[in-house]
Structure formats: structure tokens, C-alpha cells
CSV table of C-alpha atoms in Angstrom, one decimal:
chain,number,residue,atom,x,y,z
A,237,UNK,CA,0.0,0.0,0.0
A,238,UNK,CA,3.0,2.3,0.3
A,239,UNK,CA,3.0,3.3,-3.3
A,240,UNK,CA,-0.7,4.4,-3.0
A,241,UNK,CA,-0.1,8.1,-2.1
A,242,UNK,CA,2.2,8.7,-5.1
A,243,UNK,CA,-0.4,7.0,-7.4
A,244,UNK,CA,-3.0,9.4,-6.1
A,245,UNK,CA,-0.8,12.4,-6.7
A,246,UNK,CA,0.0,11.3,-10.3
A,247,UNK,CA,-3.7,10.6,-10.9
A,248,UNK,CA,-4.5,14.1,-9.8
A,249,UNK,CA,-2.1,15.6,-12.4
A,250,UNK,CA,-3.8,13.5,-15.1
A,251,UNK,CA,-7.2,14.7,-14.0
A,252,UNK,CA,-6.0,18.3,-14.0
A,253,UNK,CA,-4.7,17.9,-17.5
A,254,UNK,CA,-8.0,16.3,-18.5
A,255,UNK,CA,-10.0,19.2,-17.1
A,256,UNK,CA,-8.0,21.7,-19.3
A,257,UNK,CA,-8.7,19.7,-22.5
A,258,UNK,CA,-12.4,19.2,-21.5
A,259,UNK,CA,-12.8,23.0,-21.0
A,260,UNK,CA,-11.4,23.6,-24.5
A,261,UNK,CA,-13.7,21.0,-25.9
A,262,UNK,CA,-16.7,22.5,-24.2
A,263,UNK,CA,-15.9,25.9,-25.6
A,264,UNK,CA,-15.6,24.4,-29.1
A,265,UNK,CA,-18.9,22.6,-28.8
A,266,UNK,CA,-20.6,25.8,-27.6
A,267,UNK,CA,-19.2,27.8,-30.5
A,268,UNK,CA,-20.3,25.2,-33.0
A,269,UNK,CA,-23.8,24.9,-31.5
A,270,UNK,CA,-23.4,21.2,-30.9
A,271,UNK,CA,-25.3,19.8,-27.9
A,272,UNK,CA,-23.1,17.0,-26.4
A,273,UNK,CA,-24.5,14.1,-24.4
A,274,UNK,CA,-22.3,11.5,-22.7
A,275,UNK,CA,-23.6,8.1,-21.5
A,276,UNK,CA,-22.2,6.1,-18.6
A,277,UNK,CA,-23.3,2.8,-17.1
A,278,UNK,CA,-22.1,-0.6,-16.2
A,279,UNK,CA,-21.5,-3.1,-19.0
A,280,UNK,CA,-24.7,-4.5,-20.5
A,281,UNK,CA,-27.1,-1.8,-19.2
A,282,UNK,CA,-28.3,-1.1,-22.7
A,283,UNK,CA,-26.3,2.1,-23.6
A,284,UNK,CA,-25.8,1.0,-27.2
A,285,UNK,CA,-29.4,-0.1,-27.8
A,286,UNK,CA,-30.7,3.2,-26.2
A,287,UNK,CA,-28.3,5.2,-28.3
A,288,UNK,CA,-29.1,3.4,-31.6
A,289,UNK,CA,-32.7,4.2,-31.0
A,290,UNK,CA,-32.0,7.8,-30.2
A,291,UNK,CA,-29.8,8.3,-33.3
A,292,UNK,CA,-32.5,6.7,-35.5
A,293,UNK,CA,-35.3,8.9,-34.1
A,294,UNK,CA,-33.3,12.1,-34.3
A,295,UNK,CA,-31.7,11.7,-37.7
A,296,UNK,CA,-34.7,12.7,-39.9
A,297,UNK,CA,-34.6,16.2,-38.3
A,298,UNK,CA,-31.1,16.7,-36.9
A,299,UNK,CA,-27.5,16.2,-37.8
A,300,UNK,CA,-26.2,13.7,-35.3
A,301,UNK,CA,-23.0,11.7,-34.7
A,302,UNK,CA,-21.6,9.4,-32.0
A,303,UNK,CA,-18.3,8.4,-30.5
A,304,UNK,CA,-18.2,5.1,-28.7
A,305,UNK,CA,-15.5,3.9,-26.2
A,306,UNK,CA,-14.6,0.2,-25.5
A,307,UNK,CA,-11.6,-1.6,-24.3
A,308,UNK,CA,-11.6,-3.9,-27.4
A,309,UNK,CA,-13.7,-4.6,-30.5
A,310,UNK,CA,-15.6,-2.1,-32.7
A,311,UNK,CA,-18.9,-4.1,-32.2
A,312,UNK,CA,-20.8,-1.1,-30.8
A,313,UNK,CA,-19.7,1.3,-33.7
A,314,UNK,CA,-21.0,-1.3,-36.1
A,315,UNK,CA,-24.3,-1.5,-34.2
A,316,UNK,CA,-24.7,2.2,-34.0
A,317,UNK,CA,-23.8,2.7,-37.7
A,318,UNK,CA,-27.1,0.9,-38.5
A,319,UNK,CA,-28.7,4.2,-37.6
A,320,UNK,CA,-27.0,5.7,-40.7
A,321,UNK,CA,-25.3,8.4,-38.4
A,322,UNK,CA,-21.6,8.9,-38.5
A,323,UNK,CA,-20.0,6.8,-35.8
A,324,UNK,CA,-16.4,6.4,-34.6
A,325,UNK,CA,-15.0,3.8,-32.2
A,326,UNK,CA,-12.4,4.7,-29.6
A,327,UNK,CA,-10.6,1.6,-28.3
A,328,UNK,CA,-9.0,2.2,-24.9
A,329,UNK,CA,-7.0,-1.0,-24.5
A,330,UNK,CA,-6.9,-1.6,-20.7
A,331,UNK,CA,-8.1,1.9,-19.7
A,332,UNK,CA,-11.6,1.8,-18.1
A,333,UNK,CA,-12.8,5.3,-19.2
A,334,UNK,CA,-12.6,7.8,-22.0
A,335,UNK,CA,-10.5,11.0,-21.5
A,336,UNK,CA,-11.1,14.4,-23.0
A,337,UNK,CA,-8.0,14.1,-25.2
A,338,UNK,CA,-9.3,10.9,-26.8
A,339,UNK,CA,-12.5,12.7,-27.6
A,340,UNK,CA,-10.6,15.6,-29.1
A,341,UNK,CA,-8.4,13.3,-31.3
A,342,UNK,CA,-11.4,11.3,-32.5
A,343,UNK,CA,-13.2,14.5,-33.6
A,344,UNK,CA,-10.3,15.5,-35.8
A,345,UNK,CA,-11.9,14.6,-39.1
A,346,UNK,CA,-15.4,15.9,-38.2
A,347,UNK,CA,-16.7,19.4,-38.7
A,348,UNK,CA,-18.5,20.3,-35.5
A,349,UNK,CA,-20.4,23.2,-37.2
A,350,UNK,CA,-22.3,20.5,-39.1
A,351,UNK,CA,-23.5,18.7,-36.0
A,352,UNK,CA,-26.6,19.4,-33.9
A,353,UNK,CA,-26.0,16.5,-31.5
A,354,UNK,CA,-22.9,14.6,-30.6
A,355,UNK,CA,-23.3,11.5,-28.3
A,356,UNK,CA,-20.3,10.0,-26.5
A,357,UNK,CA,-20.8,6.5,-25.2
A,358,UNK,CA,-18.3,5.8,-22.5
A,359,UNK,CA,-16.7,2.4,-21.6
A,360,UNK,CA,-19.0,0.2,-19.5
A,361,UNK,CA,-18.0,1.0,-16.0
A,362,UNK,CA,-19.7,2.6,-12.9
A,363,UNK,CA,-16.5,3.8,-11.3
A,364,UNK,CA,-13.7,5.1,-13.6
A,365,UNK,CA,-15.6,7.5,-15.9
A,366,UNK,CA,-17.0,9.5,-13.0
A,367,UNK,CA,-13.9,11.7,-12.6
A,368,UNK,CA,-13.3,12.4,-16.3
A,369,UNK,CA,-15.0,15.4,-17.8
A,370,UNK,CA,-15.2,15.0,-21.6
A,371,UNK,CA,-16.7,18.5,-22.2
A,372,UNK,CA,-20.3,17.2,-22.4
A,373,UNK,CA,-23.4,19.4,-21.8
A,374,UNK,CA,-25.3,16.5,-20.3
A,375,UNK,CA,-24.2,13.3,-18.6
A,376,UNK,CA,-26.6,10.4,-18.5
A,377,UNK,CA,-26.2,7.5,-16.1
A,378,UNK,CA,-28.1,4.5,-17.3
A,379,UNK,CA,-29.2,1.7,-15.0
A,380,UNK,CA,-31.1,-1.4,-16.2
A,381,UNK,CA,-33.9,-2.8,-14.1
A,382,UNK,CA,-32.1,-6.2,-14.1
A,383,UNK,CA,-29.1,-4.7,-12.2
A,384,UNK,CA,-31.1,-4.0,-9.0
A,385,UNK,CA,-32.3,-0.9,-7.2
A,386,UNK,CA,-29.3,-0.5,-4.9
A,387,UNK,CA,-26.7,0.7,-7.5
A,388,UNK,CA,-27.0,4.4,-6.8
A,389,UNK,CA,-26.0,3.8,-3.2
A,390,UNK,CA,-23.2,1.5,-4.1
A,391,UNK,CA,-21.7,3.7,-6.8
A,392,UNK,CA,-22.6,7.2,-5.5
A,393,UNK,CA,-19.9,9.2,-7.4
A,394,UNK,CA,-21.1,8.3,-10.9
A,395,UNK,CA,-24.7,9.1,-10.0
A,396,UNK,CA,-23.6,12.3,-8.2
A,397,UNK,CA,-21.7,13.5,-11.3
A,398,UNK,CA,-24.5,12.8,-13.7
A,399,UNK,CA,-27.4,15.1,-14.8
A,400,UNK,CA,-30.1,12.6,-15.7
A,401,UNK,CA,-30.7,9.0,-14.7
A,402,UNK,CA,-32.2,6.7,-17.3
A,403,UNK,CA,-33.8,3.4,-16.1
A,404,UNK,CA,-33.5,1.0,-19.1
A,405,UNK,CA,-35.0,-2.3,-20.0
A,406,UNK,CA,-38.3,-1.3,-18.4
A,407,UNK,CA,-40.0,-4.1,-20.4
A,408,UNK,CA,-38.3,-6.5,-18.0
A,409,UNK,CA,-39.3,-4.7,-14.8
A,410,UNK,CA,-42.1,-7.1,-13.9
A,411,UNK,CA,-40.1,-10.2,-14.6
A,412,UNK,CA,-37.3,-9.1,-12.2
A,413,UNK,CA,-39.8,-7.6,-9.7
A,414,UNK,CA,-38.1,-4.3,-9.9
A,415,UNK,CA,-39.0,-1.9,-7.0
A,416,UNK,CA,-39.4,1.5,-8.7
A,417,UNK,CA,-40.1,3.4,-5.5
A,418,UNK,CA,-36.8,2.1,-3.9
A,419,UNK,CA,-34.9,2.9,-7.1
A,420,UNK,CA,-36.2,6.4,-7.3
A,421,UNK,CA,-35.5,7.1,-3.6
A,422,UNK,CA,-32.0,5.7,-3.9
A,423,UNK,CA,-31.3,8.1,-6.8
A,424,UNK,CA,-32.7,11.0,-4.8
A,425,UNK,CA,-30.5,10.1,-1.8
A,426,UNK,CA,-27.3,10.4,-3.7
A,427,UNK,CA,-28.3,13.1,-6.2
A,428,UNK,CA,-31.3,15.1,-4.8
A,429,UNK,CA,-33.5,16.5,-7.6
A,430,UNK,CA,-32.0,14.4,-10.5
A,431,UNK,CA,-34.7,13.6,-13.0
A,432,UNK,CA,-35.2,9.9,-13.7
A,433,UNK,CA,-36.3,8.8,-17.2
A,434,UNK,CA,-37.9,5.3,-17.7
A,435,UNK,CA,-37.3,3.8,-21.1
A,436,UNK,CA,-37.3,0.6,-23.1
A,437,UNK,CA,-35.4,0.6,-26.3
A,438,UNK,CA,-37.2,-2.6,-27.2
A,439,UNK,CA,-40.7,-1.4,-26.8
A,440,UNK,CA,-40.0,2.3,-27.4
A,441,UNK,CA,-41.6,3.3,-24.1
A,442,UNK,CA,-40.3,6.6,-22.8
A,443,UNK,CA,-38.4,7.5,-26.0
A,444,UNK,CA,-40.7,10.4,-27.1
A,445,UNK,CA,-40.3,12.0,-23.6
A,446,UNK,CA,-36.5,11.7,-24.1
A,447,UNK,CA,-36.6,13.2,-27.6
A,448,UNK,CA,-38.6,16.1,-26.3
A,449,UNK,CA,-36.1,16.7,-23.6
A,450,UNK,CA,-33.2,16.6,-26.1
A,451,UNK,CA,-34.8,18.9,-28.6
A,452,UNK,CA,-35.7,21.5,-26.0
A,453,UNK,CA,-32.1,21.4,-24.7
A,454,UNK,CA,-30.9,22.0,-28.2
A,455,UNK,CA,-33.2,25.0,-28.7
A,456,UNK,CA,-32.0,26.5,-25.4
A,457,UNK,CA,-28.4,26.1,-26.6
A,458,UNK,CA,-29.1,27.9,-29.8
A,459,UNK,CA,-31.0,30.7,-28.0
A,460,UNK,CA,-28.1,31.1,-25.5
A,461,UNK,CA,-25.7,31.5,-28.4
A,462,UNK,CA,-27.9,34.1,-30.1
A,463,UNK,CA,-28.2,36.2,-27.0
A,464,UNK,CA,-24.5,36.0,-26.5
A,465,UNK,CA,-23.7,37.1,-30.1
B,6,UNK,CA,-1.9,12.7,-22.2
B,7,UNK,CA,1.6,13.6,-21.2
B,8,UNK,CA,1.3,12.4,-17.6
B,9,UNK,CA,0.1,9.0,-18.8
B,10,UNK,CA,3.5,7.1,-19.0
B,11,UNK,CA,4.4,8.1,-15.4
B,12,UNK,CA,1.0,6.9,-14.3
B,13,UNK,CA,1.6,3.6,-15.9
B,14,UNK,CA,5.0,3.3,-14.2
B,15,UNK,CA,3.6,4.0,-10.8
B,16,UNK,CA,0.8,1.6,-11.4
B,17,UNK,CA,3.3,-1.1,-12.2
B,18,UNK,CA,5.0,-0.6,-8.9
B,19,UNK,CA,1.6,-0.9,-7.1
B,20,UNK,CA,0.9,-4.1,-9.0
B,21,UNK,CA,4.4,-5.6,-8.1
B,22,UNK,CA,3.7,-4.8,-4.5
B,23,UNK,CA,0.3,-6.4,-4.7
B,24,UNK,CA,1.8,-9.6,-6.2
B,25,UNK,CA,4.1,-9.9,-3.2
B,26,UNK,CA,1.3,-9.7,-0.7
B,27,UNK,CA,-0.9,-12.0,-2.9
B,28,UNK,CA,1.8,-14.6,-2.9
B,29,UNK,CA,2.1,-14.5,0.9
B,30,UNK,CA,-1.7,-14.8,1.2
B,31,UNK,CA,-1.8,-17.8,-1.1
B,32,UNK,CA,0.9,-19.5,1.0
B,33,UNK,CA,-1.2,-18.9,4.2
B,34,UNK,CA,-4.4,-20.2,2.5
B,35,UNK,CA,-2.6,-23.3,1.4
B,36,UNK,CA,-1.1,-24.0,4.9
B,37,UNK,CA,-4.5,-23.5,6.5
B,38,UNK,CA,-6.2,-25.8,4.0
B,39,UNK,CA,-8.6,-23.0,3.0
B,40,UNK,CA,-9.9,-23.0,-0.6
B,41,UNK,CA,-10.3,-19.4,-1.8
B,42,UNK,CA,-12.7,-18.3,-4.5
B,43,UNK,CA,-12.9,-14.8,-5.8
B,44,UNK,CA,-15.9,-13.4,-7.8
B,45,UNK,CA,-15.7,-10.7,-10.4
B,46,UNK,CA,-18.4,-9.2,-12.6
B,47,UNK,CA,-20.0,-6.0,-13.7
B,48,UNK,CA,-22.4,-4.3,-11.2
B,49,UNK,CA,-25.7,-6.1,-10.9
B,50,UNK,CA,-24.7,-9.4,-12.4
B,51,UNK,CA,-25.9,-11.3,-9.4
B,52,UNK,CA,-22.6,-12.0,-7.5
B,53,UNK,CA,-24.2,-11.4,-4.1
B,54,UNK,CA,-27.3,-13.6,-4.8
B,55,UNK,CA,-25.1,-16.4,-6.2
B,56,UNK,CA,-22.8,-16.1,-3.2
B,57,UNK,CA,-25.6,-16.0,-0.6
B,58,UNK,CA,-27.0,-19.2,-2.2
B,59,UNK,CA,-23.5,-20.8,-2.2
B,60,UNK,CA,-22.8,-20.0,1.5
B,61,UNK,CA,-26.3,-21.3,2.5
B,62,UNK,CA,-25.8,-24.6,0.7
B,63,UNK,CA,-22.2,-25.2,1.9
B,64,UNK,CA,-22.7,-24.2,5.6
B,65,UNK,CA,-24.3,-27.4,6.9
B,66,UNK,CA,-21.2,-29.3,5.9
B,67,UNK,CA,-18.3,-26.8,5.7
B,68,UNK,CA,-16.8,-23.9,7.6
B,69,UNK,CA,-17.3,-21.0,5.2
B,70,UNK,CA,-16.8,-17.2,5.3
B,71,UNK,CA,-16.9,-14.2,2.9
B,72,UNK,CA,-15.3,-10.9,2.3
B,73,UNK,CA,-17.1,-8.4,0.1
B,74,UNK,CA,-15.8,-5.3,-1.5
B,75,UNK,CA,-17.8,-2.2,-2.4
B,76,UNK,CA,-17.1,1.5,-2.9
B,77,UNK,CA,-19.7,2.4,-0.4
B,78,UNK,CA,-22.4,0.8,1.9
B,79,UNK,CA,-22.4,-2.5,3.7
B,80,UNK,CA,-25.6,-3.7,2.0
B,81,UNK,CA,-23.9,-6.8,0.5
B,82,UNK,CA,-22.4,-7.8,3.8
B,83,UNK,CA,-25.9,-7.5,5.4
B,84,UNK,CA,-27.4,-9.7,2.6
B,85,UNK,CA,-24.7,-12.3,2.9
B,86,UNK,CA,-24.9,-12.5,6.6
B,87,UNK,CA,-28.4,-13.9,6.2
B,88,UNK,CA,-26.6,-17.2,5.3
B,89,UNK,CA,-25.4,-17.2,8.9
B,90,UNK,CA,-21.7,-17.3,7.7
B,91,UNK,CA,-19.2,-14.9,9.0
B,92,UNK,CA,-19.0,-11.9,6.6
B,93,UNK,CA,-16.8,-8.8,6.5
B,94,UNK,CA,-17.4,-5.7,4.3
B,95,UNK,CA,-14.4,-4.0,2.7
B,96,UNK,CA,-15.3,-0.4,1.6
B,97,UNK,CA,-12.8,0.9,-1.1
B,98,UNK,CA,-14.0,4.5,-1.3
B,99,UNK,CA,-13.2,5.5,-4.9
B,100,UNK,CA,-11.1,2.5,-5.7
B,101,UNK,CA,-12.6,0.2,-8.3
B,102,UNK,CA,-11.0,-3.1,-7.2
B,103,UNK,CA,-9.8,-5.0,-4.1
B,104,UNK,CA,-6.1,-5.3,-3.4
B,105,UNK,CA,-4.3,-8.2,-1.7
B,106,UNK,CA,-3.4,-5.9,1.3
B,107,UNK,CA,-7.0,-5.1,1.9
B,108,UNK,CA,-7.8,-8.8,2.0
B,109,UNK,CA,-4.9,-9.5,4.4
B,110,UNK,CA,-6.1,-6.7,6.7
B,111,UNK,CA,-9.7,-7.8,6.6
B,112,UNK,CA,-8.6,-11.3,7.6
B,113,UNK,CA,-6.8,-10.1,10.7
B,114,UNK,CA,-9.4,-11.3,13.2
B,115,UNK,CA,-10.2,-14.6,11.6
B,116,UNK,CA,-8.4,-17.9,12.1
B,117,UNK,CA,-7.9,-19.4,8.7
B,118,UNK,CA,-7.3,-22.8,10.1
B,119,UNK,CA,-11.0,-22.9,11.0
B,120,UNK,CA,-12.1,-22.2,7.4
B,121,UNK,CA,-12.7,-24.7,4.6
B,122,UNK,CA,-13.8,-22.1,2.1
B,123,UNK,CA,-13.3,-18.3,1.9
B,124,UNK,CA,-15.1,-16.3,-0.8
B,125,UNK,CA,-14.0,-12.9,-1.9
B,126,UNK,CA,-16.6,-10.8,-3.7
B,127,UNK,CA,-14.8,-8.1,-5.6
B,128,UNK,CA,-16.1,-4.6,-6.5
B,129,UNK,CA,-18.6,-4.7,-9.4
B,130,UNK,CA,-16.3,-3.9,-12.4
B,131,UNK,CA,-15.2,-5.7,-15.5
B,132,UNK,CA,-11.9,-3.8,-15.9
B,133,UNK,CA,-10.0,-2.9,-12.7
B,134,UNK,CA,-10.0,-6.2,-10.8
B,135,UNK,CA,-8.4,-8.1,-13.6
B,136,UNK,CA,-4.8,-7.1,-12.8
B,137,UNK,CA,-5.0,-7.6,-9.0
B,138,UNK,CA,-4.2,-11.0,-7.6
B,139,UNK,CA,-5.8,-11.5,-4.2
B,140,UNK,CA,-4.3,-14.9,-3.5
B,141,UNK,CA,-7.3,-16.9,-4.6
B,142,UNK,CA,-7.3,-20.5,-5.8
B,143,UNK,CA,-10.1,-19.9,-8.3
B,144,UNK,CA,-11.4,-16.8,-9.9
B,145,UNK,CA,-15.0,-16.8,-11.2
B,146,UNK,CA,-16.1,-14.3,-13.7
B,147,UNK,CA,-19.9,-13.9,-13.6
B,148,UNK,CA,-22.0,-12.7,-16.6
B,149,UNK,CA,-25.8,-12.3,-16.4
B,150,UNK,CA,-27.8,-13.2,-19.5
B,151,UNK,CA,-29.4,-9.7,-19.4
B,152,UNK,CA,-26.0,-8.2,-20.1
B,153,UNK,CA,-25.6,-9.7,-23.6
B,154,UNK,CA,-23.4,-12.3,-25.2
B,155,UNK,CA,-20.7,-9.9,-26.4
B,156,UNK,CA,-19.1,-9.1,-23.0
B,157,UNK,CA,-16.2,-11.6,-23.2
B,158,UNK,CA,-15.0,-9.9,-26.5
B,159,UNK,CA,-15.4,-6.4,-25.0
B,160,UNK,CA,-13.7,-7.1,-21.7
B,161,UNK,CA,-11.2,-9.8,-22.7
B,162,UNK,CA,-8.7,-9.3,-19.9
B,163,UNK,CA,-11.1,-10.1,-17.1
B,164,UNK,CA,-12.2,-13.2,-18.9
B,165,UNK,CA,-8.7,-14.2,-19.7
B,166,UNK,CA,-7.5,-14.0,-16.1
B,167,UNK,CA,-10.5,-16.0,-14.7
B,168,UNK,CA,-10.7,-19.8,-14.3
B,169,UNK,CA,-14.4,-20.4,-14.6
B,170,UNK,CA,-17.2,-18.4,-16.2
B,171,UNK,CA,-20.6,-18.4,-14.6
B,172,UNK,CA,-23.7,-17.4,-16.6
B,173,UNK,CA,-26.2,-16.1,-14.1
B,174,UNK,CA,-30.0,-15.3,-14.1
B,175,UNK,CA,-30.6,-18.2,-16.5
B,176,UNK,CA,-34.3,-17.9,-15.5
B,177,UNK,CA,-34.4,-14.7,-17.7
B,178,UNK,CA,-32.6,-16.2,-20.7
B,179,UNK,CA,-35.8,-16.7,-22.7
B,180,UNK,CA,-37.2,-13.3,-21.9
B,181,UNK,CA,-34.1,-11.6,-23.2
B,182,UNK,CA,-33.6,-14.0,-26.1
B,183,UNK,CA,-30.1,-14.9,-24.9
B,184,UNK,CA,-28.0,-16.7,-27.5
B,185,UNK,CA,-26.2,-19.4,-25.6
B,186,UNK,CA,-24.2,-20.6,-28.5
B,187,UNK,CA,-22.8,-17.1,-29.2
B,188,UNK,CA,-22.0,-16.6,-25.5
B,189,UNK,CA,-20.2,-19.9,-25.3
B,190,UNK,CA,-18.2,-19.2,-28.4
B,191,UNK,CA,-17.2,-15.7,-27.3
B,192,UNK,CA,-15.9,-17.1,-24.0
B,193,UNK,CA,-13.9,-19.8,-25.8
B,194,UNK,CA,-12.5,-17.1,-28.2
B,195,UNK,CA,-10.9,-15.1,-25.3
B,196,UNK,CA,-10.2,-18.0,-23.0
B,197,UNK,CA,-10.0,-21.4,-24.8
B,198,UNK,CA,-11.1,-24.3,-22.7
B,199,UNK,CA,-12.6,-22.3,-19.8
B,200,UNK,CA,-15.6,-24.1,-18.3
B,201,UNK,CA,-18.9,-22.3,-18.4
B,202,UNK,CA,-21.4,-22.9,-15.6
B,203,UNK,CA,-25.0,-22.0,-16.1
B,204,UNK,CA,-27.0,-21.0,-13.0
B,205,UNK,CA,-30.0,-19.3,-11.5
B,206,UNK,CA,-29.8,-18.3,-7.9
B,207,UNK,CA,-33.5,-17.7,-8.1
B,208,UNK,CA,-34.6,-21.1,-9.3
B,209,UNK,CA,-31.5,-23.0,-8.0
B,210,UNK,CA,-30.7,-24.4,-11.4
B,211,UNK,CA,-27.0,-25.3,-11.8
B,212,UNK,CA,-26.2,-24.9,-8.1
B,213,UNK,CA,-25.7,-28.6,-7.4
B,214,UNK,CA,-23.2,-28.9,-10.2
B,215,UNK,CA,-21.4,-25.9,-8.8
B,216,UNK,CA,-21.4,-27.4,-5.2
B,217,UNK,CA,-20.0,-30.6,-6.6
B,218,UNK,CA,-17.2,-28.7,-8.4
B,219,UNK,CA,-16.3,-26.8,-5.1
B,220,UNK,CA,-16.3,-29.8,-2.9
B,221,UNK,CA,-14.1,-31.8,-5.3
B,222,UNK,CA,-11.7,-28.9,-5.4
B,223,UNK,CA,-11.6,-28.8,-1.6
B,224,UNK,CA,-10.8,-32.6,-1.5
B,225,UNK,CA,-8.0,-32.1,-4.0
B,226,UNK,CA,-6.5,-29.3,-1.9
B,227,UNK,CA,-6.6,-31.4,1.3
B,228,UNK,CA,-5.0,-34.4,-0.6
B,229,UNK,CA,-2.2,-32.1,-2.1
B,230,UNK,CA,-1.4,-30.9,1.5
B,231,UNK,CA,-1.2,-34.5,2.8
B,232,UNK,CA,1.1,-35.7,0.0
B,233,UNK,CA,3.3,-32.7,0.7
B,234,UNK,CA,3.5,-33.2,4.5
């Protein structure tokens, strides 16, 4: 355990460096009028299915793109590309989170001015991504009903650094006897006031509410840029 | 990204230090005749439910105990204690894995000579725990059918460092249209020859096969100690 304090110190430098890059990214996103949403969750919570559905529903009316992080494989990029939106895979090797610099590098060939929405799907992990700002406007934490109601209490930091909780796989809620009241109250305990959205990418339930949320957020972003100009 | 190489170097020192403690632990476990099983998986895969069932089934005939790691809360220790086995919670704060030294410290008040089986439930994470040896005889990687068949390919290191894969929540396999052939073949691609156990803690399916596996392993351990003495 003796090496631990030095590890903490070095990690703090990495985080500081990350925050600088994230701030630059956020400025670029704002100038381009791109609304940026990041998605975090444990592996298998349904991030990719939810995102594929979101891209497909937005694409007729908005210019959308996605970056997707994984340790290995480009399976998720292949799945998301079925939505016809531009998608890029970031493979992190053994790293359990995305960093702002990876996002910056992956965006090199894209023109942000041509994007209304950019989605960033993080590596499946309820711990590591919590400390890394990637310049997003909105961070979603997804939790599938099959994972259990206690996850907000057991992984408080990731819930505490998110803006919106999304309960996924609602079509399975009855089969797993999911206790919605307990889940809601656990979310509120770690992040008072955080809205909780209930969706099923399979049945489509809750998706129109989510789209409405996104498009209002986009309008607000455009208005805030106009009033600034 | 400039600070990254130094982070890697410091992390390697931490890992080396961990390996030394893990080796000492493994030696102590062997001398005491305690068979040690660690459990890794993503959050909500059903580690605690599977372990509670295992402890309850073993307890009439064996002396069993469990350590359980979490970032926050002692919910899992409380759940496992229902099995009547001795249980100790290790809270890791922001750390996404258990280290050998945490296991050593948690064992301080227990006499290993009085234990046939010790179970170590790691923090829910498919990335971080893979590099940390905790002195176990057997590492289980659990994967619930609700997480999808692709997880071995996306998190190859954790599957590659495990000895046995356990497919959990088999009672939900039909509801989520789980493709067993794909899951099996993905496991074999990253870890050729690894046995795959299919269980449901809810229905009890597969548990007797698992108990048989454990008790044979324990007999082997006792025999290997006799032949050494």
C-alpha cells in the first residue's frame, strides 16, 4: 500500500490535465452549437441499444453523430452505424474510461459546425468514468432494471456527477420484480433533484419524452448563443 | 496525455507490491487448507445472490466465510450475513477493485485454520479487478444473461484472467432472447477451454453442479497438502 499516495498524486495531475482539455472541448462545442451528451453505465445496461434508437429517431430532423468507447472490438460502432449516423469507435486498451484528449483526437476529421448533437458512449464502468470530464453538456447515467435498485447507493460518485438518470429495459421490470419506489428514492438520496427517465429501447416506451427533452435542450443552446452574439 | 506514462510506471509498482502480498496470502491459505474463491463481474450481475446461495448450501457441511468489496455501503455484507456465515465488508471509497493488502487486513481477526472455504466478492467492475491477484485458488467471472453475449469480447482481460465463467440469471434467458451458442463461443475465443457454468440463484438451477465442483476442489486441496506433508 506504500505506493498508493504517489499513485493518487500522479492521478490528480492526469485529472487536472484532462480538465484543461475538457474545457477547450466545451468551448468548441458551444461555438459550433453542438449539444453533447455522454452516456455512462455498467456493462450491459443497454447504452448502445438506447443510443441506436436515439440516433435513428433524431436523424430525420437533426444532424447527429456518435463516439463510442470500448476496451476492445468495434462491435458497438458497427451496431450504431445501422442508424446511418456517422460513428467512430475509440478503443482504450486496458483503460476503463474515456479521456477528453481521446474525444478531441477522435473528432479531428469531423466538422462540429455540421453537428446538432454529438453522443459520447463511455466504456461500460460505474467507477472510472466519473472523474473524467469530456466536455459534455449533459451526462446520462443508465441503470437497467435487471441490475437492482441499490446501484446508486453502491456507486454514489457516478450518480452524483450525472445530470439525468435513465432506467433502461423497463419491459423486464415485472419479470425481475423491480422496485421502482426504492430505485427512485436511492437516486434521490445520492443526487437530490435528479430527473429519472424510464425507457425501453425494445418497446420504445419513454423515447418520445426523451426526444422532447433533447430537442428543448438544443433550442435552449441555440438561443443562448444568439443572445451572446 | 503527457502524464500517462508516469501513471503507468507508478501503477506497475503498485501491481508488483500487490503480487508480493498476494503470494504471501496464497501460501497462508494453502497452509491452513482454506480453498479461496474470488468473484468478479459488472455491477448487478448477481454476484451477491449467487454467493448467498452458495454459502447457505455449503454451511451445513463446511466452515465458510466471505469478504465483500464495495465502494460504499455494507448492503452486501448484510445480505450475505443472512446465510449465517461470517462476513466482512471492505469499503474501497473510490477504488474500483480489491487489493491483496485489503484482503490481508480484513482477515486479521479470523483464524484461517478454522475455514474450509473463503469467498472474496470483488467490487462490481469488468476492468479494474483483472490485474489484482488476491491470492485466490479460483477466480470466477460472472455474466448475467441480461448483459448480452458480447461481453467476453469487449472485456477480454477479465475473462482471460479467470478460471471459470458463470452465466447467471438463467431464468431470464428466454425473456431476453439470450443466444447461448454465441455466448459460449465468445468465452472460448478469449479463454479457450474455460468451463462455463449456467446457474440461476432464483430457481436454484445449476447450483448442485457448482457445489460438486467446489467440494471436489476442496478434497484435492486437502490431498495435495497431505502428500506434501
